[in-house]
CSV table of C-alpha atoms and ligand atoms in Angstrom, one decimal:
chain,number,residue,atom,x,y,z
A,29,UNK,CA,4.7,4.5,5.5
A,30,UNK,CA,6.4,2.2,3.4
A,31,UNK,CA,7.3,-0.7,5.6
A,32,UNK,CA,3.8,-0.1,7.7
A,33,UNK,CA,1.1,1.8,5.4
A,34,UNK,CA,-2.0,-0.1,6.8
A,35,UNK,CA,-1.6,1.5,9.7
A,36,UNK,CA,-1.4,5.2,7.9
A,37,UNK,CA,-3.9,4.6,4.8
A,38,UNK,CA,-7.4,6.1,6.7
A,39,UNK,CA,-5.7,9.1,8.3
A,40,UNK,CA,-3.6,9.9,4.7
A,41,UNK,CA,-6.9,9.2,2.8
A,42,UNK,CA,-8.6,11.4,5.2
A,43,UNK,CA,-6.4,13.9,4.9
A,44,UNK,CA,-6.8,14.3,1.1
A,45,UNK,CA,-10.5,13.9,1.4
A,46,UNK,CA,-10.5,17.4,3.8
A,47,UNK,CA,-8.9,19.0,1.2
A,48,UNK,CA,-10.3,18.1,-1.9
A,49,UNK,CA,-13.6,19.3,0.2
A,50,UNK,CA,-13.0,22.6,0.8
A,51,UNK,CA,-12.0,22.7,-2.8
A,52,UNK,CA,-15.6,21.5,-4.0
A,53,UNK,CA,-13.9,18.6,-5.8
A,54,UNK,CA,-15.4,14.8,-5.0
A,55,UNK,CA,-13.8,12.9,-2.5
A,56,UNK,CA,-12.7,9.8,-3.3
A,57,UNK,CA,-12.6,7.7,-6.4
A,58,UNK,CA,-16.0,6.3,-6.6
A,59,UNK,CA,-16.3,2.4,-6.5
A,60,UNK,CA,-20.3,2.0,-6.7
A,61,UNK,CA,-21.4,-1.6,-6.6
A,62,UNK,CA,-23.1,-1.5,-10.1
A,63,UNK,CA,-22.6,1.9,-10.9
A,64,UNK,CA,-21.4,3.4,-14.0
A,65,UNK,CA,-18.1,3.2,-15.1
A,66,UNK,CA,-16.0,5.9,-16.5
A,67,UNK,CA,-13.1,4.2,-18.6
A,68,UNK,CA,-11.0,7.6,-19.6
A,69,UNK,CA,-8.4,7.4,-17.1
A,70,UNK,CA,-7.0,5.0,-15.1
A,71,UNK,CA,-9.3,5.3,-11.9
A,72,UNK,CA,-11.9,3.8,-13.8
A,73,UNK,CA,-14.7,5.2,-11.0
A,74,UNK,CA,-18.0,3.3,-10.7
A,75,UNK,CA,-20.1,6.4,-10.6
A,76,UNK,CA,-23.5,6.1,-8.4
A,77,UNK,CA,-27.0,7.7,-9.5
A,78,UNK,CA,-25.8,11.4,-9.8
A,79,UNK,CA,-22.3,10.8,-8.4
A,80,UNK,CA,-19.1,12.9,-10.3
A,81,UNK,CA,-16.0,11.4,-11.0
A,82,UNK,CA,-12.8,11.8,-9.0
A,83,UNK,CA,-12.1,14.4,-11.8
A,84,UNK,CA,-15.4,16.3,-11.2
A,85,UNK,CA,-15.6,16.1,-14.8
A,86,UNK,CA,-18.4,13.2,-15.5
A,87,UNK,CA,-21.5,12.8,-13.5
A,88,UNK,CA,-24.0,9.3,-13.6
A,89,UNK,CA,-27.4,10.1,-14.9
A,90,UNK,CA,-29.9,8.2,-15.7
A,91,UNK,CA,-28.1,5.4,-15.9
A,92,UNK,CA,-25.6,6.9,-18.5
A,93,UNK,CA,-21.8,8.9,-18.1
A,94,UNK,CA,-22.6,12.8,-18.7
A,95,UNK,CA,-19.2,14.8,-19.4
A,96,UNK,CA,-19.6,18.1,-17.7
A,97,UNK,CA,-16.7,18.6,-19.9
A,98,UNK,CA,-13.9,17.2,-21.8
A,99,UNK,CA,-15.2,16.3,-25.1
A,100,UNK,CA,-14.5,18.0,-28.2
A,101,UNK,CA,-17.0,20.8,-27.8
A,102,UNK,CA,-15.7,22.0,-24.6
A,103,UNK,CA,-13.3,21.6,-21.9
A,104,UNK,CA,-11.5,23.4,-19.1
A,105,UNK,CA,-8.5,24.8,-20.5
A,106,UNK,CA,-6.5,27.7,-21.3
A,107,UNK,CA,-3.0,28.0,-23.6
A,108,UNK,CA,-0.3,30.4,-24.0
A,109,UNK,CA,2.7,30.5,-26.2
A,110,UNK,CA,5.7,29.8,-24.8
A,111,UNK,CA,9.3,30.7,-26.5
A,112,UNK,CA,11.4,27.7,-27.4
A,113,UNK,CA,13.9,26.2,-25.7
A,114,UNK,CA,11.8,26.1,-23.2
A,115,UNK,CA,12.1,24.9,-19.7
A,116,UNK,CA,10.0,21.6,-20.6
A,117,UNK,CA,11.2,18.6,-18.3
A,118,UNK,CA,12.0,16.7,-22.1
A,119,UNK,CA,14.0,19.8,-23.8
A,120,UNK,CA,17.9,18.7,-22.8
A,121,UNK,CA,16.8,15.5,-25.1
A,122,UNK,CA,13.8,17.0,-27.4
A,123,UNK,CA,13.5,17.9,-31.1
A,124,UNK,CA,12.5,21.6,-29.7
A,125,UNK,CA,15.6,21.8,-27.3
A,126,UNK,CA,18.3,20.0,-28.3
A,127,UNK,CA,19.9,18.4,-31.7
A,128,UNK,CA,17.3,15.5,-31.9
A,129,UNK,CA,14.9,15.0,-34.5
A,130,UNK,CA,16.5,17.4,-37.3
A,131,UNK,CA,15.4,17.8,-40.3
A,132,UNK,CA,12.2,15.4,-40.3
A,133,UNK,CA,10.6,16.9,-36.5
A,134,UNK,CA,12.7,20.1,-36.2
A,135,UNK,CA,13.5,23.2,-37.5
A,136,UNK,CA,17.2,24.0,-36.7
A,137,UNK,CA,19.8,21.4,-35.8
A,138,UNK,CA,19.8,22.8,-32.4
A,139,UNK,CA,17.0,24.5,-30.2
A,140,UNK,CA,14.5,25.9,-32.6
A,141,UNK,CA,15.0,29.9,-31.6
A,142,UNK,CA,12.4,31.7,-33.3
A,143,UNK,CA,9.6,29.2,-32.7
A,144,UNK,CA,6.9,28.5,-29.9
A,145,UNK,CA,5.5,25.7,-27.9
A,146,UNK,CA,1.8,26.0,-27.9
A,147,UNK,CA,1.5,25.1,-24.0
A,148,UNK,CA,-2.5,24.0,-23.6
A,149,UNK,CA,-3.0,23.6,-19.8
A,150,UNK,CA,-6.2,21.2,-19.0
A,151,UNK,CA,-7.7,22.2,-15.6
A,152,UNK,CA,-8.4,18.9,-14.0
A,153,UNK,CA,-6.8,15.8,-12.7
A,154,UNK,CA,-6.8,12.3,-12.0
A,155,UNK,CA,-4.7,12.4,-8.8
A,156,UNK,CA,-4.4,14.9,-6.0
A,157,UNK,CA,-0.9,15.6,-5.5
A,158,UNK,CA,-0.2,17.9,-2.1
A,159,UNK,CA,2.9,19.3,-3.7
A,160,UNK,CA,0.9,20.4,-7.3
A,161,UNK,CA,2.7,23.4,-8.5
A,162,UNK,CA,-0.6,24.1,-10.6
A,163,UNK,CA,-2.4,23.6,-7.9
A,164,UNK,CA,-4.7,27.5,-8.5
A,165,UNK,CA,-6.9,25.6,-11.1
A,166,UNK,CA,-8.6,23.8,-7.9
A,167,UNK,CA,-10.1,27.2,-7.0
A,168,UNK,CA,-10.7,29.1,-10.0
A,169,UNK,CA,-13.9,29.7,-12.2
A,170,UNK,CA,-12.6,28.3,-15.8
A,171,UNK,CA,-13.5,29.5,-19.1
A,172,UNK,CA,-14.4,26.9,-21.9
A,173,UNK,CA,-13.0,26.3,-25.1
A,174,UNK,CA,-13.9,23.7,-28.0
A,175,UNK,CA,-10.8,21.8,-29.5
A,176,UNK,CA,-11.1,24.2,-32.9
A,177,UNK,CA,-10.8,27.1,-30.3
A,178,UNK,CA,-8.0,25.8,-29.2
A,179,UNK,CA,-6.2,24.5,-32.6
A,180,UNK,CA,-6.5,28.2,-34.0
A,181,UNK,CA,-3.9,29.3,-31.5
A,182,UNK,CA,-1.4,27.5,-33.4
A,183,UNK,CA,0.4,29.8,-35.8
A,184,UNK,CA,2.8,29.2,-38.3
A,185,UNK,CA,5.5,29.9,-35.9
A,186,UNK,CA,4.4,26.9,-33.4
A,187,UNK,CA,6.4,23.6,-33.2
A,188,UNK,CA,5.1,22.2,-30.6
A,189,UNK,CA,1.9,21.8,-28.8
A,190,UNK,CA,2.5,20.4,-25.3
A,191,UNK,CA,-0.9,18.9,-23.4
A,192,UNK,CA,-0.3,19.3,-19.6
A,193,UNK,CA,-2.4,20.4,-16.6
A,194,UNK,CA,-3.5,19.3,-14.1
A,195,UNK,CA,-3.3,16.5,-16.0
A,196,UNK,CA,-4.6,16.3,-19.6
A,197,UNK,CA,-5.7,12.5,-19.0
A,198,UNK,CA,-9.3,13.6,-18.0
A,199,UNK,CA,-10.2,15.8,-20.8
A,200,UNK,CA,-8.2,13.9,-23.8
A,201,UNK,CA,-10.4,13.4,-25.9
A,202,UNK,CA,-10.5,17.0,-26.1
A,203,UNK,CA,-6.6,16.9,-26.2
A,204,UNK,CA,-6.8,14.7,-29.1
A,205,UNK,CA,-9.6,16.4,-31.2
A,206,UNK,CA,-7.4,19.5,-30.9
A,207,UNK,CA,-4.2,17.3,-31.7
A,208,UNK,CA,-6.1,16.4,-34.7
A,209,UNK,CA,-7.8,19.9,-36.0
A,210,UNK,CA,-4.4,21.5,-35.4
A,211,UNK,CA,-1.7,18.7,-37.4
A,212,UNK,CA,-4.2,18.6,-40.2
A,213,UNK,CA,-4.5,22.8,-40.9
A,214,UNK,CA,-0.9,23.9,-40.0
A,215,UNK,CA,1.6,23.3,-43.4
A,216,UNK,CA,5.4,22.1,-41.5
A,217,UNK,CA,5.8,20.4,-38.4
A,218,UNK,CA,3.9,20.2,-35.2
A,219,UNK,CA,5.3,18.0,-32.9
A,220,UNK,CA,2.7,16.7,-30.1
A,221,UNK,CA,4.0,15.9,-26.6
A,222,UNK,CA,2.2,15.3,-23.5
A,223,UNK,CA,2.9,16.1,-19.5
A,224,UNK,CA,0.9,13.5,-17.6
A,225,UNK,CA,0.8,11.4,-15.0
A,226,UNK,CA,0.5,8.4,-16.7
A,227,UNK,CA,-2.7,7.5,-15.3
A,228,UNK,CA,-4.8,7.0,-18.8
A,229,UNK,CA,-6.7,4.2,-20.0
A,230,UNK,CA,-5.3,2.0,-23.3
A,231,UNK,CA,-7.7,3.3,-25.7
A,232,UNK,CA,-6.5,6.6,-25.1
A,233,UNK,CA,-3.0,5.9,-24.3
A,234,UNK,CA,-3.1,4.3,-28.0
A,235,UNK,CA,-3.9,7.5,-29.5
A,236,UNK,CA,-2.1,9.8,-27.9
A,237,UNK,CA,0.8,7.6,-28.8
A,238,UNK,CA,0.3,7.7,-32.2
A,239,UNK,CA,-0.3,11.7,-32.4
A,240,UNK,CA,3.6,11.7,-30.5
A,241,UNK,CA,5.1,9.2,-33.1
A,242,UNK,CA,4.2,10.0,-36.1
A,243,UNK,CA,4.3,13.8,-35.0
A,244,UNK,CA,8.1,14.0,-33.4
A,245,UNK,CA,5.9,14.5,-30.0
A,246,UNK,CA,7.4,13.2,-26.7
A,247,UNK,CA,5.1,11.4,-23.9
A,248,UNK,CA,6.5,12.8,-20.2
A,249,UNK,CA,5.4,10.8,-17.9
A,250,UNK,CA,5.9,12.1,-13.8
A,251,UNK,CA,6.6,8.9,-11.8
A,252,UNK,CA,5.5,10.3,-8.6
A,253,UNK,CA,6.8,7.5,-6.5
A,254,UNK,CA,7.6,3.7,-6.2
A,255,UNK,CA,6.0,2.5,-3.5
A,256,UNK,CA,2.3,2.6,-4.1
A,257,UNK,CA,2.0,3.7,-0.1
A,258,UNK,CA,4.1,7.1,-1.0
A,259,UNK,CA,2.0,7.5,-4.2
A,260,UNK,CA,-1.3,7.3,-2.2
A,261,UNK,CA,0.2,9.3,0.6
A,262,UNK,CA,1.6,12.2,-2.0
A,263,UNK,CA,-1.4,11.9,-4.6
A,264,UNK,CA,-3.9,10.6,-2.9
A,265,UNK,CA,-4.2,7.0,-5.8
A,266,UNK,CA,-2.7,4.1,-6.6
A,267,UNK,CA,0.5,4.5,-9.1
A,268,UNK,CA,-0.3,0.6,-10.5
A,269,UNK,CA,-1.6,2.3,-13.9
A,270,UNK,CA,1.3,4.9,-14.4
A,271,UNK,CA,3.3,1.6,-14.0
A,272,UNK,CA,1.6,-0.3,-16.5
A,273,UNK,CA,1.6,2.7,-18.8
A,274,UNK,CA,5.5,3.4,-18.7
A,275,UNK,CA,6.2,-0.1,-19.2
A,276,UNK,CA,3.9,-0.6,-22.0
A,277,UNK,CA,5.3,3.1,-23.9
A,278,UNK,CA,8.8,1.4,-23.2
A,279,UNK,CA,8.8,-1.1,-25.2
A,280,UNK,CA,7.2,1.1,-27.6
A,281,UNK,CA,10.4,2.8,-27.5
A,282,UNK,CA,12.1,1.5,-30.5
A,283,UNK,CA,9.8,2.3,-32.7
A,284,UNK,CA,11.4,6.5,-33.0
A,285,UNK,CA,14.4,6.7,-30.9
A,286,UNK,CA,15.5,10.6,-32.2
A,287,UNK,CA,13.8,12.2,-30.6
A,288,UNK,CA,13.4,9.8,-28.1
A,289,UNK,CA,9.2,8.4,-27.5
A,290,UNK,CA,9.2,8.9,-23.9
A,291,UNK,CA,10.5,10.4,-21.1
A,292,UNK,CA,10.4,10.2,-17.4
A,293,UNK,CA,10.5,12.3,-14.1
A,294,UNK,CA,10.4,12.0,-10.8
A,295,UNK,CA,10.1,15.4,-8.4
A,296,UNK,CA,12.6,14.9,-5.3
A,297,UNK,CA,10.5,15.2,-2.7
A,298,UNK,CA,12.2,15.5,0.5
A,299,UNK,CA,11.4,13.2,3.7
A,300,UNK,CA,9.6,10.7,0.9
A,301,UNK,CA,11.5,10.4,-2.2
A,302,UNK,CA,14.7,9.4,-1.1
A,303,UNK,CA,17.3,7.3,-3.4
A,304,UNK,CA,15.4,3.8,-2.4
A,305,UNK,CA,12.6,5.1,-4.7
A,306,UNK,CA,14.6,6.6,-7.3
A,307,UNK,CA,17.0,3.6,-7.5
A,308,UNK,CA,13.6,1.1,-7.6
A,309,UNK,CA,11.8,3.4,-10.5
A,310,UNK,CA,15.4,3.3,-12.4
A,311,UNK,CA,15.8,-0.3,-12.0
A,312,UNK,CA,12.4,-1.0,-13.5
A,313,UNK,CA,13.1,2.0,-16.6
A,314,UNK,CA,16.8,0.1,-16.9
A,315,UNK,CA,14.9,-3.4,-17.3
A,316,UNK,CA,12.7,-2.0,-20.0
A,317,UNK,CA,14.8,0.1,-21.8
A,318,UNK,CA,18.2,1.6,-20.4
A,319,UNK,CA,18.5,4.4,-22.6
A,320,UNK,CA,15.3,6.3,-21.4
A,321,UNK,CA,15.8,9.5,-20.1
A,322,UNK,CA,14.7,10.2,-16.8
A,323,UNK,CA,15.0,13.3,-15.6
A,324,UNK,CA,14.9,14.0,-11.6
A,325,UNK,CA,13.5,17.1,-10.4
A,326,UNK,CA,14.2,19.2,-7.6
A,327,UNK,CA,11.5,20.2,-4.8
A,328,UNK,CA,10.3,23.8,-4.4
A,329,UNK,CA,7.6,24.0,-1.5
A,330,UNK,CA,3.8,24.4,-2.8
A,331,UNK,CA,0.0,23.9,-2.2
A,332,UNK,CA,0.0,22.0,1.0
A,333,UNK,CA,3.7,21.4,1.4
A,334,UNK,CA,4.9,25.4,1.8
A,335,UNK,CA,6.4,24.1,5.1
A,336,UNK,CA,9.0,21.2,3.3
A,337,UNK,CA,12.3,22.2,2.4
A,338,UNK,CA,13.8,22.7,-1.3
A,339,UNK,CA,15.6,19.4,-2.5
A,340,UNK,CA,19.3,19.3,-1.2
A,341,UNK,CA,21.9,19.1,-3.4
A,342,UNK,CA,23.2,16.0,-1.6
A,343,UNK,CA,19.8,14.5,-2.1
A,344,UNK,CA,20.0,14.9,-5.3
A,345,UNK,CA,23.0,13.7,-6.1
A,346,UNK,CA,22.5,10.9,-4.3
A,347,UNK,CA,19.7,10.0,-6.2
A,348,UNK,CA,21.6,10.8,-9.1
A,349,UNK,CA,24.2,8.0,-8.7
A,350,UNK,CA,21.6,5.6,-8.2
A,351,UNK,CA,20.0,5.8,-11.0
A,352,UNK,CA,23.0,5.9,-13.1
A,353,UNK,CA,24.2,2.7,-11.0
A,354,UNK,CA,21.8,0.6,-11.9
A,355,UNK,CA,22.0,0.9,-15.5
A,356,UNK,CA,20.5,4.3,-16.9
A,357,UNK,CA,22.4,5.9,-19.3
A,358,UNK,CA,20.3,9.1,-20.0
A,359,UNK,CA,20.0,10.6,-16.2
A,360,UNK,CA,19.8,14.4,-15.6
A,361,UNK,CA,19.1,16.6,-12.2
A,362,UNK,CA,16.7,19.1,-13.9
A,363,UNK,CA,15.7,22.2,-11.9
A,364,UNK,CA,19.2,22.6,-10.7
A,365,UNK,CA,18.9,26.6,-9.7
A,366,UNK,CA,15.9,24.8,-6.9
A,367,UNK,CA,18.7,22.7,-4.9
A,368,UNK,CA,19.4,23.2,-1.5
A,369,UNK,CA,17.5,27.6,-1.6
A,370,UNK,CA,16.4,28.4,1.2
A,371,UNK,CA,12.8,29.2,1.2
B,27,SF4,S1,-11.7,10.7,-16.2
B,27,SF4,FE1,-10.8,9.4,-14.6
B,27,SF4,S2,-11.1,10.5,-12.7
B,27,SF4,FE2,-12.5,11.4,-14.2
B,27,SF4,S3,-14.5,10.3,-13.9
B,27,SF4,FE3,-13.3,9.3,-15.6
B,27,SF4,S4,-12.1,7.6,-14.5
B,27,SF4,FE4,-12.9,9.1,-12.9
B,28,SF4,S1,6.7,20.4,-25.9
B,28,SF4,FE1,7.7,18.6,-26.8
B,28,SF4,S2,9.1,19.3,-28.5
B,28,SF4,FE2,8.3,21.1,-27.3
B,28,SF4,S3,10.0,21.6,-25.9
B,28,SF4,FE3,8.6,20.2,-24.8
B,28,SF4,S4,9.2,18.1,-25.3
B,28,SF4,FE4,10.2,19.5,-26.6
């Protein structure tokens, strides 16, 4: 696919388009010649007279952008509260899992035992991964909540709020009005860190940036892939954007390095991210910043891939010394217990 994607493009773009069908979501990102245009996330679709977003989230009518949902009033989501340390891709270099950040972001000079990520999962996306371990939001009939809704589930005991999904990109400006609500009525800290894709528009990638600095937050950003033929082949888009958006957060960096702004991952997937990918995204991360984490992730079959194998451990160690040998200094194999089981 990489050396020859022409030749795959329809029949992996078909392929995405049969299942995004059956799961009543629209097909492709729409590109209508002087239709309306959607700027939230990166796929900027051209939306047609009554056509919905690759999202399913905003539908042209009347020659305006309605949002079936997203804004402030309401938006797919749900939240729980999870324990801290949590098993967040960012906590082996986070203010909630590790020494970073103490005393201005965290509460203990170690991982904050006794507090609670506030983990608001957004149920929509802007890509269409066939591996998406959240993948049950495709399918289910959501409940709605508005941003204050949302905010009051973060007690005293909460330290972080963590947006994620799906992908919180479609329904930010929800994310943010919650952001918002909940920083300005909780006394203490409240860090605000993000689990995205990347694939977000400036105007919103602005703001979410500033909730994370000036909060003790951390942006995660999942590089999917390299090669924008893997990227279409794994998540059905283009990964230009995500690209754009690390390298723009990156030399952002500086600006709070404890905890550190950003972090990156990449899942391991076998048969398409091999160490060529992970030594190309870790030359680019090296070139913009060498000290950015960047976390690799091992593979557990899901969604359409139940019939791939778990990450080996040689795979991932493989990519492992790749990424350290082209400059990285902060490299980790996160979900270690995954490698090499046999499923
Ligand atoms: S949020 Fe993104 S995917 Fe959804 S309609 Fe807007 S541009 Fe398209
Ligand atoms: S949500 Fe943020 S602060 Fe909390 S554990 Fe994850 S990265 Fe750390």
């Amino acid at each position: 696919m990489r050396q020859d994607f022409d030749k795959w493009f329809d029949e992996v773009i078909r392929l995405h388009e049969h299942f995004r069908a059956r799961d009543g979501l629209p097909t492709r990102v729409p590109k209508a010649r002087d239709g309306v245009v959607c700027k939230i996330c990166g796929n900027h679709c051209r939306l047609g007279a009554e056509e919905a977003g690759y999202c399913g989230l905003r539908i042209a009518s009347g020659g305006k952008l309605k949002l079936v949902s997203g804004t402030a009033r309401r938006a797919r989501v749900s939240w729980y509260h999870d324990r801290l340390p949590t098993n967040c891709v960012a906590d082996w270099v986070c203010a909630g899992g590790s020494d970073s950040g103490y005393p201005q972001y965290s509460y203990s000079p170690g991982p904050e035992y006794g507090y609670y990520n506030l983990a608001v999962f957004y149920e929509a996306c802007s890509f269409d991964c066939l591996f998406c371990q959240n993948w049950h939001y495709r399918s289910q009939v959501s409940s709605e909540h508005s941003a204050r809704e949302t905010a009051q589930a973060v007690t005293d005991r909460v330290a972080c709020i963590c947006f994620f999904g799906g992908d919180p990109g479609p329904q930010v400006i929800h994310a943010l009005a919650t952001a918002r609500l909940a920083r300005r009525e909780k006394w203490g800290i409240l860090r605000v860190c993000w689990e995205t894709n990347g694939n977000l528009s400036d105007k919103y990638l602005d703001s979410i940036l500033k909730e994370s600095l000036t909060s003790g937050g951390t942006i995660k950003i999942d590089i999917k892939a390299w090669s924008e033929a893997l990227n279409y082949a794994l998540c059905g888009t283009s990964n230009k954007r995500t690209l754009e958006v690390v390298a723009r957060l990156l030399k952002l960096a500086g600006q709070r390095r404890d905890p550190p702004l950003v972090v990156i991952s990449t899942l391991l997937v076998p048969g398409y991210v091999d160490s060529r990918e992970v030594r190309s995204v870790a030359r680019f991360l090296a070139s913009l910043d060498p000290d950015t984490p960047y976390s690799l992730l091992g593979f557990a079959p899901n969604f359409l891939m139940t019939d791939m194998p778990a990450t080996s451990l040689q795979h991932a160690e493989e990519c492992l010394a790749e990424a350290k040998a082209v400059g990285l200094t902060r490299v980790r194999i996160g979900n270690r217990h995954l490698l090499g089981k046999d499923y």
